[in-house]
């Protein structure tokens, strides 16, 4: 059913020509599963590299003309079934009065990490249009470029993942300072997590109003926590976001390394769950109860395999997950040095799939 908004259908589903991705999110029967790739708008594409040479990272995020162009580049080249807006999870802390830089060779860099309750008090819950209006402008421009051909995904980081960067001050193998902050100053940690949650809800609601068809929550560092700590410091805040958004647009929840929480996630009201490559399709179906749409879970590094091997593995992956209630994706973002032909083989394997 297209172009309708009955009680089972949010406006997010209306008026998209290729609605395969949206139908998979609703759990409908499809001829083949939809396909897109996390970080598909970006660094592995030569056309992206041309823009990168002229503009720094946050300029690309904050300039709607550039962000929308980068978003549609992979669609022009490969014809995925969904586009994901080019942006970054760290635009949220920037809007919250936290300095965030992108240092070449280092990645995210926060010159003044949050380490105390006083630091948390200086963090604001911002006016979204005032601070992040450029994202909404990028969505509107992207929607014009896509011209209703495919859906557009908006995204945000989970509050825990955002906290990791805000406290650690940069990327980390174990986010020890972030965890120490949570365990020694839990009140400050929960205050910060709630501020991030409130900001994220307002941000994603504005994104839906601006025109995204679905939203994804990236809990990239959820797997750093034990199952018990995950519930306290990550999942309860993700659940708040899902509760606030699920009536307005489908929500995909992706926790890297969080297979242990798939049973809880499956009951959350999310439309789909992302799965990384460390959890087999069979286990992912079992742990999530077998009724929710799953997304994933090809190892991004496997895209270095020869194209014929990639196609064989993708076909096997679809067979193992099943073609329905399934969205083909990587288990994390595409790597910068993946050969273009190999990325193409990944997409083609799905489009050629005969169930």
Coordinates of C-alpha atoms in Angstrom, one line a residue:
X1 CA 0.0 0.0 0.0
X2 CA 1.6 3.2 -1.1
X3 CA 0.7 6.8 -0.5
X4 CA -1.7 6.0 2.4
X5 CA -1.4 6.9 6.0
X6 CA -3.8 4.4 7.7
X7 CA -3.2 3.7 11.4
X8 CA -0.5 1.1 10.5
X9 CA 1.4 3.3 8.2
X10 CA 3.3 6.4 9.1
X11 CA 3.8 9.2 6.5
X12 CA 7.4 7.9 6.3
X13 CA 6.2 5.2 4.0
X14 CA 4.3 7.4 1.6
X15 CA 5.2 8.2 -2.0
X16 CA 8.5 6.3 -2.5
X17 CA 8.8 4.5 -5.9
X18 CA 11.3 1.8 -4.7
X19 CA 9.8 0.9 -1.3
X20 CA 11.5 -2.4 -0.9
X21 CA 13.5 -1.1 2.2
X22 CA 10.3 0.2 3.8
X23 CA 8.4 -3.0 3.1
X24 CA 11.2 -5.0 4.7
X25 CA 11.0 -2.8 7.8
X26 CA 7.3 -3.6 8.0
X27 CA 8.0 -7.4 7.6
X28 CA 6.2 -7.8 4.3
X29 CA 7.0 -10.6 1.9
X30 CA 9.4 -9.4 -0.9
X31 CA 11.0 -10.9 -4.0
X32 CA 14.5 -10.1 -2.7
X33 CA 15.7 -8.3 0.3
X34 CA 16.7 -4.6 0.1
X35 CA 20.4 -3.6 0.3
X36 CA 22.4 -0.5 1.5
X37 CA 25.7 -0.2 3.2
X38 CA 26.6 1.6 6.3
X39 CA 29.0 4.5 5.5
X40 CA 28.1 4.1 1.8
X41 CA 28.2 7.9 1.4
X42 CA 31.9 8.5 1.8
X43 CA 35.5 7.6 1.8
X44 CA 35.8 4.6 -0.5
X45 CA 34.4 6.7 -3.5
X46 CA 36.7 8.7 -5.7
X47 CA 34.0 11.3 -6.2
X48 CA 33.9 11.8 -2.4
X49 CA 37.6 12.1 -2.3
X50 CA 37.5 15.0 -4.7
X51 CA 35.2 16.9 -2.3
X52 CA 37.3 15.8 0.7
X53 CA 40.4 17.5 -0.8
X54 CA 38.6 20.8 -1.0
X55 CA 36.6 20.9 2.3
X56 CA 37.3 19.7 5.8
X57 CA 35.1 17.2 7.6
X58 CA 32.7 19.3 9.5
X59 CA 32.4 21.8 6.6
X60 CA 31.2 18.8 4.5
X61 CA 28.6 18.0 7.3
X62 CA 27.5 21.6 7.8
X63 CA 27.1 22.6 4.2
X64 CA 23.8 21.2 2.9
X65 CA 24.9 21.3 -0.8
X66 CA 27.9 19.2 0.0
X67 CA 26.1 16.8 2.4
X68 CA 23.3 16.2 -0.1
X69 CA 25.7 15.6 -3.0
X70 CA 27.8 13.1 -0.9
X71 CA 24.6 11.3 0.1
X72 CA 23.5 10.6 -3.5
X73 CA 26.9 9.8 -4.9
X74 CA 26.8 6.0 -4.1
X75 CA 23.2 5.9 -5.3
X76 CA 24.2 7.2 -8.7
X77 CA 27.0 4.7 -8.9
X78 CA 25.4 1.5 -7.4
X79 CA 21.7 2.1 -7.1
X80 CA 21.2 0.9 -3.5
X81 CA 17.6 0.6 -2.2
X82 CA 18.0 3.3 0.4
X83 CA 20.2 6.4 0.9
X84 CA 21.6 7.4 4.3
X85 CA 22.2 11.1 4.9
X86 CA 25.9 12.1 5.0
X87 CA 26.5 13.5 8.5
X88 CA 28.2 12.5 11.7
X89 CA 27.0 11.3 15.1
X90 CA 29.2 14.1 16.7
X91 CA 27.1 17.0 15.4
X92 CA 25.0 16.3 18.5
X93 CA 27.6 17.1 21.1
X94 CA 28.7 20.1 19.0
X95 CA 25.1 21.4 19.3
X96 CA 25.2 20.7 23.1
X97 CA 28.1 23.2 23.7
X98 CA 30.9 20.6 23.5
X99 CA 33.8 21.3 21.2
X100 CA 34.5 18.5 18.7
X101 CA 37.2 18.6 16.1
X102 CA 38.1 16.1 13.4
X103 CA 41.9 15.7 13.5
X104 CA 43.6 14.1 10.4
X105 CA 45.2 10.8 11.5
X106 CA 43.5 10.9 14.9
X107 CA 39.7 11.1 14.1
X108 CA 37.3 12.8 16.6
X109 CA 39.1 15.0 19.1
X110 CA 37.5 16.8 22.0
X111 CA 39.9 19.4 23.5
X112 CA 37.9 19.6 26.8
X113 CA 36.5 16.2 27.7
X114 CA 33.8 15.9 30.3
X115 CA 35.1 14.6 33.5
X116 CA 33.0 16.0 36.3
X117 CA 29.5 17.0 37.3
X118 CA 30.4 20.6 36.8
X119 CA 31.4 19.8 33.2
X120 CA 28.0 18.1 32.7
X121 CA 26.2 21.2 34.0
X122 CA 27.7 23.3 31.2
X123 CA 26.2 20.9 28.6
X124 CA 23.0 22.3 27.1
X125 CA 19.9 20.7 25.5
X126 CA 19.9 22.9 22.5
X127 CA 17.3 24.4 20.1
X128 CA 17.6 21.9 17.2
X129 CA 16.7 24.3 14.4
X130 CA 19.1 26.9 15.7
X131 CA 22.0 24.5 16.1
X132 CA 21.4 21.7 13.6
X133 CA 19.1 23.4 11.0
X134 CA 21.8 22.7 8.4
X135 CA 21.0 19.0 8.7
X136 CA 17.4 19.6 8.0
X137 CA 18.3 21.7 5.0
X138 CA 20.6 18.9 3.8
X139 CA 17.6 16.4 4.1
X140 CA 15.4 18.7 2.0
X141 CA 18.0 19.1 -0.7
X142 CA 18.7 15.3 -0.7
X143 CA 15.0 14.6 -1.0
X144 CA 14.9 16.8 -4.1
X145 CA 17.8 15.0 -5.6
X146 CA 16.4 11.5 -4.9
X147 CA 13.0 12.7 -6.4
X148 CA 11.0 10.0 -4.6
X149 CA 13.0 7.1 -6.1
X150 CA 14.2 5.6 -2.8
X151 CA 13.9 6.2 0.9
X152 CA 16.3 8.4 2.9
X153 CA 17.6 7.2 6.3
X154 CA 18.5 9.7 9.1
X155 CA 20.7 8.6 12.0
X156 CA 22.1 9.4 15.4
X157 CA 24.5 7.8 17.8
X158 CA 23.2 6.2 20.9
X159 CA 23.6 8.3 24.0
X160 CA 26.2 5.8 25.4
X161 CA 28.3 6.0 22.3
X162 CA 28.2 9.8 22.3
X163 CA 29.1 9.8 26.0
X164 CA 32.1 7.6 25.1
X165 CA 33.6 10.4 22.9
X166 CA 32.6 13.2 25.2
X167 CA 34.4 11.7 28.2
X168 CA 37.3 9.9 26.5
X169 CA 38.0 12.9 24.3
X170 CA 38.9 10.7 21.3
X171 CA 38.4 7.2 19.9
X172 CA 39.7 4.4 22.0
X173 CA 40.1 0.6 22.0
X174 CA 38.3 0.2 25.4
X175 CA 36.9 3.6 26.4
X176 CA 38.3 3.1 29.9
X177 CA 37.9 6.8 30.9
X178 CA 34.2 6.8 29.8
X179 CA 33.5 3.6 31.8
X180 CA 35.4 4.9 34.8
X181 CA 33.3 8.1 34.7
X182 CA 30.1 6.0 34.7
X183 CA 31.2 3.8 37.5
X184 CA 32.7 6.4 39.8
X185 CA 30.3 9.3 39.0
X186 CA 27.0 7.6 38.0
X187 CA 24.8 10.6 38.8
X188 CA 26.9 12.8 36.5
X189 CA 26.9 10.1 33.9
X190 CA 23.1 9.6 34.0
X191 CA 22.6 13.4 33.9
X192 CA 24.7 13.6 30.8
X193 CA 23.1 10.5 29.2
X194 CA 19.6 12.0 29.7
X195 CA 20.7 15.4 28.2
X196 CA 22.0 13.5 25.1
X197 CA 18.8 11.5 25.0
X198 CA 16.6 14.5 25.1
X199 CA 18.6 16.2 22.4
X200 CA 18.6 13.1 20.2
X201 CA 14.9 12.7 20.4
X202 CA 14.3 16.3 19.4
X203 CA 16.9 16.0 16.6
X204 CA 15.5 12.8 15.1
X205 CA 11.9 14.2 15.3
X206 CA 13.1 17.2 13.3
X207 CA 14.7 14.9 10.8
X208 CA 11.5 13.0 10.3
X209 CA 9.6 16.3 9.8
X210 CA 12.3 17.4 7.3
X211 CA 11.6 14.2 5.3
X212 CA 13.7 11.2 6.3
X213 CA 11.7 7.9 5.9
X214 CA 13.4 6.0 8.7
X215 CA 16.0 6.5 11.4
X216 CA 18.9 4.4 12.7
X217 CA 20.5 4.5 16.1
X218 CA 24.2 3.5 16.1
X219 CA 25.4 2.1 19.3
X220 CA 28.9 1.6 18.1
X221 CA 30.5 1.1 21.5
X222 CA 27.7 -0.8 23.2
X223 CA 29.7 -4.0 23.1
X224 CA 32.3 -2.3 25.5
X225 CA 29.8 -2.8 28.4
X226 CA 28.8 -6.0 30.3
X227 CA 25.2 -7.1 29.7
X228 CA 24.2 -5.6 33.1
X229 CA 26.0 -2.3 32.5
X230 CA 24.6 -2.2 29.0
X231 CA 21.1 -2.1 30.3
X232 CA 21.9 0.7 32.8
X233 CA 24.1 3.0 30.7
X234 CA 23.0 2.4 27.2
X235 CA 19.8 0.4 26.5
X236 CA 17.4 2.3 28.8
X237 CA 18.3 5.5 26.9
X238 CA 17.9 3.9 23.5
X239 CA 14.5 2.6 24.6
X240 CA 13.4 6.2 25.4
X241 CA 14.4 7.2 21.9
X242 CA 12.6 4.3 20.2
X243 CA 9.5 5.0 22.3
X244 CA 9.5 8.7 21.2
X245 CA 10.1 8.0 17.5
X246 CA 8.4 4.7 16.6
X247 CA 5.0 6.3 16.0
X248 CA 6.6 8.8 13.6
X249 CA 9.0 6.7 11.6
X250 CA 10.5 3.2 11.6
X251 CA 13.6 2.9 13.9
X252 CA 16.5 0.6 13.3
X253 CA 18.6 -0.2 16.4
X254 CA 22.2 -1.3 15.8
X255 CA 24.4 -2.2 18.7
X256 CA 27.9 -3.4 17.6
X257 CA 28.9 -6.4 19.8
X258 CA 25.5 -6.4 21.5
X259 CA 24.2 -9.8 20.5
X260 CA 23.5 -10.4 24.2
X261 CA 20.8 -7.7 24.1
X262 CA 19.0 -8.9 21.0
X263 CA 16.2 -10.5 23.0
X264 CA 15.5 -7.2 24.8
X265 CA 16.0 -5.1 21.6
X266 CA 13.4 -7.3 19.8
X267 CA 10.7 -6.3 22.3
X268 CA 11.5 -2.5 22.1
X269 CA 9.2 -1.4 19.3
X270 CA 12.1 -0.9 16.9
X271 CA 11.2 -1.9 13.3
X272 CA 14.6 -3.7 12.8
X273 CA 17.8 -4.6 14.5
X274 CA 21.2 -4.4 13.1
X275 CA 23.6 -7.3 13.6
X276 CA 27.4 -7.3 13.3
X277 CA 29.4 -10.1 11.7
X278 CA 30.3 -11.9 15.0
X279 CA 26.8 -13.3 15.3
X280 CA 25.6 -15.9 12.8
X281 CA 22.3 -15.4 11.0
X282 CA 20.9 -18.4 12.7
X283 CA 21.9 -17.1 16.2
X284 CA 20.6 -13.6 15.4
X285 CA 17.2 -15.0 14.4
X286 CA 17.2 -17.2 17.5
X287 CA 18.3 -14.5 20.0
X288 CA 15.8 -12.0 18.6
X289 CA 12.9 -14.4 18.7
X290 CA 12.5 -14.9 14.9
X291 CA 9.8 -12.3 14.3
X292 CA 11.7 -9.0 13.8
X293 CA 13.4 -7.6 10.7
X294 CA 17.2 -8.0 11.0
X295 CA 19.8 -6.0 9.1
X296 CA 23.4 -7.0 8.4
X297 CA 25.9 -8.5 8.8
X298 CA 28.6 -9.0 6.2
X299 CA 32.1 -8.4 7.6
X300 CA 33.3 -5.1 5.9
X301 CA 36.8 -6.5 5.6
X302 CA 35.4 -9.4 3.5
X303 CA 34.8 -6.9 0.7
X304 CA 38.5 -7.4 0.0
X305 CA 37.7 -10.9 -1.2
X306 CA 37.4 -11.4 -5.0
X307 CA 34.1 -10.2 -6.5
X308 CA 32.9 -13.8 -7.3
X309 CA 33.6 -14.8 -3.7
X310 CA 31.7 -11.8 -2.4
X311 CA 28.7 -12.7 -4.5
X312 CA 28.8 -16.3 -3.3
X313 CA 29.0 -15.2 0.3
X314 CA 26.2 -12.6 0.0
X315 CA 23.9 -15.2 -1.6
X316 CA 24.7 -17.6 1.3
X317 CA 24.1 -14.9 3.8
X318 CA 20.6 -14.1 2.4
X319 CA 19.8 -17.8 2.3
X320 CA 20.8 -18.1 6.0
X321 CA 18.8 -15.0 7.2
X322 CA 15.9 -15.7 4.8
X323 CA 14.8 -13.1 2.2
X324 CA 11.9 -11.8 4.2
X325 CA 12.2 -9.6 7.3
X326 CA 15.8 -9.0 6.3
X327 CA 17.8 -6.0 5.0
X328 CA 21.2 -6.8 3.5
X329 CA 24.0 -4.6 4.9
X330 CA 27.5 -4.8 6.3
X331 CA 28.2 -5.6 9.9
X332 CA 29.7 -2.1 10.3
X333 CA 30.8 0.8 8.0
X334 CA 32.5 0.2 4.7
X335 CA 36.3 0.6 4.9
X336 CA 38.1 3.4 2.9
X337 CA 40.2 1.3 0.7
X338 CA 37.6 -1.2 -0.6
X339 CA 37.9 -1.6 -4.4
X340 CA 34.9 -0.1 -6.2
X341 CA 34.3 -3.3 -8.1
X342 CA 34.0 -5.3 -4.9
X343 CA 31.4 -2.8 -3.4
X344 CA 29.5 -3.2 -6.7
X345 CA 29.6 -7.0 -6.4
X346 CA 28.0 -6.8 -3.0
X347 CA 25.1 -4.7 -4.3
X348 CA 24.7 -6.8 -7.5
X349 CA 24.6 -10.1 -5.6
X350 CA 21.5 -8.8 -3.8
X351 CA 19.8 -7.4 -6.9
X352 CA 20.4 -10.7 -8.7
X353 CA 19.1 -12.8 -5.8
X354 CA 16.5 -15.4 -6.8
X355 CA 15.0 -16.9 -3.6

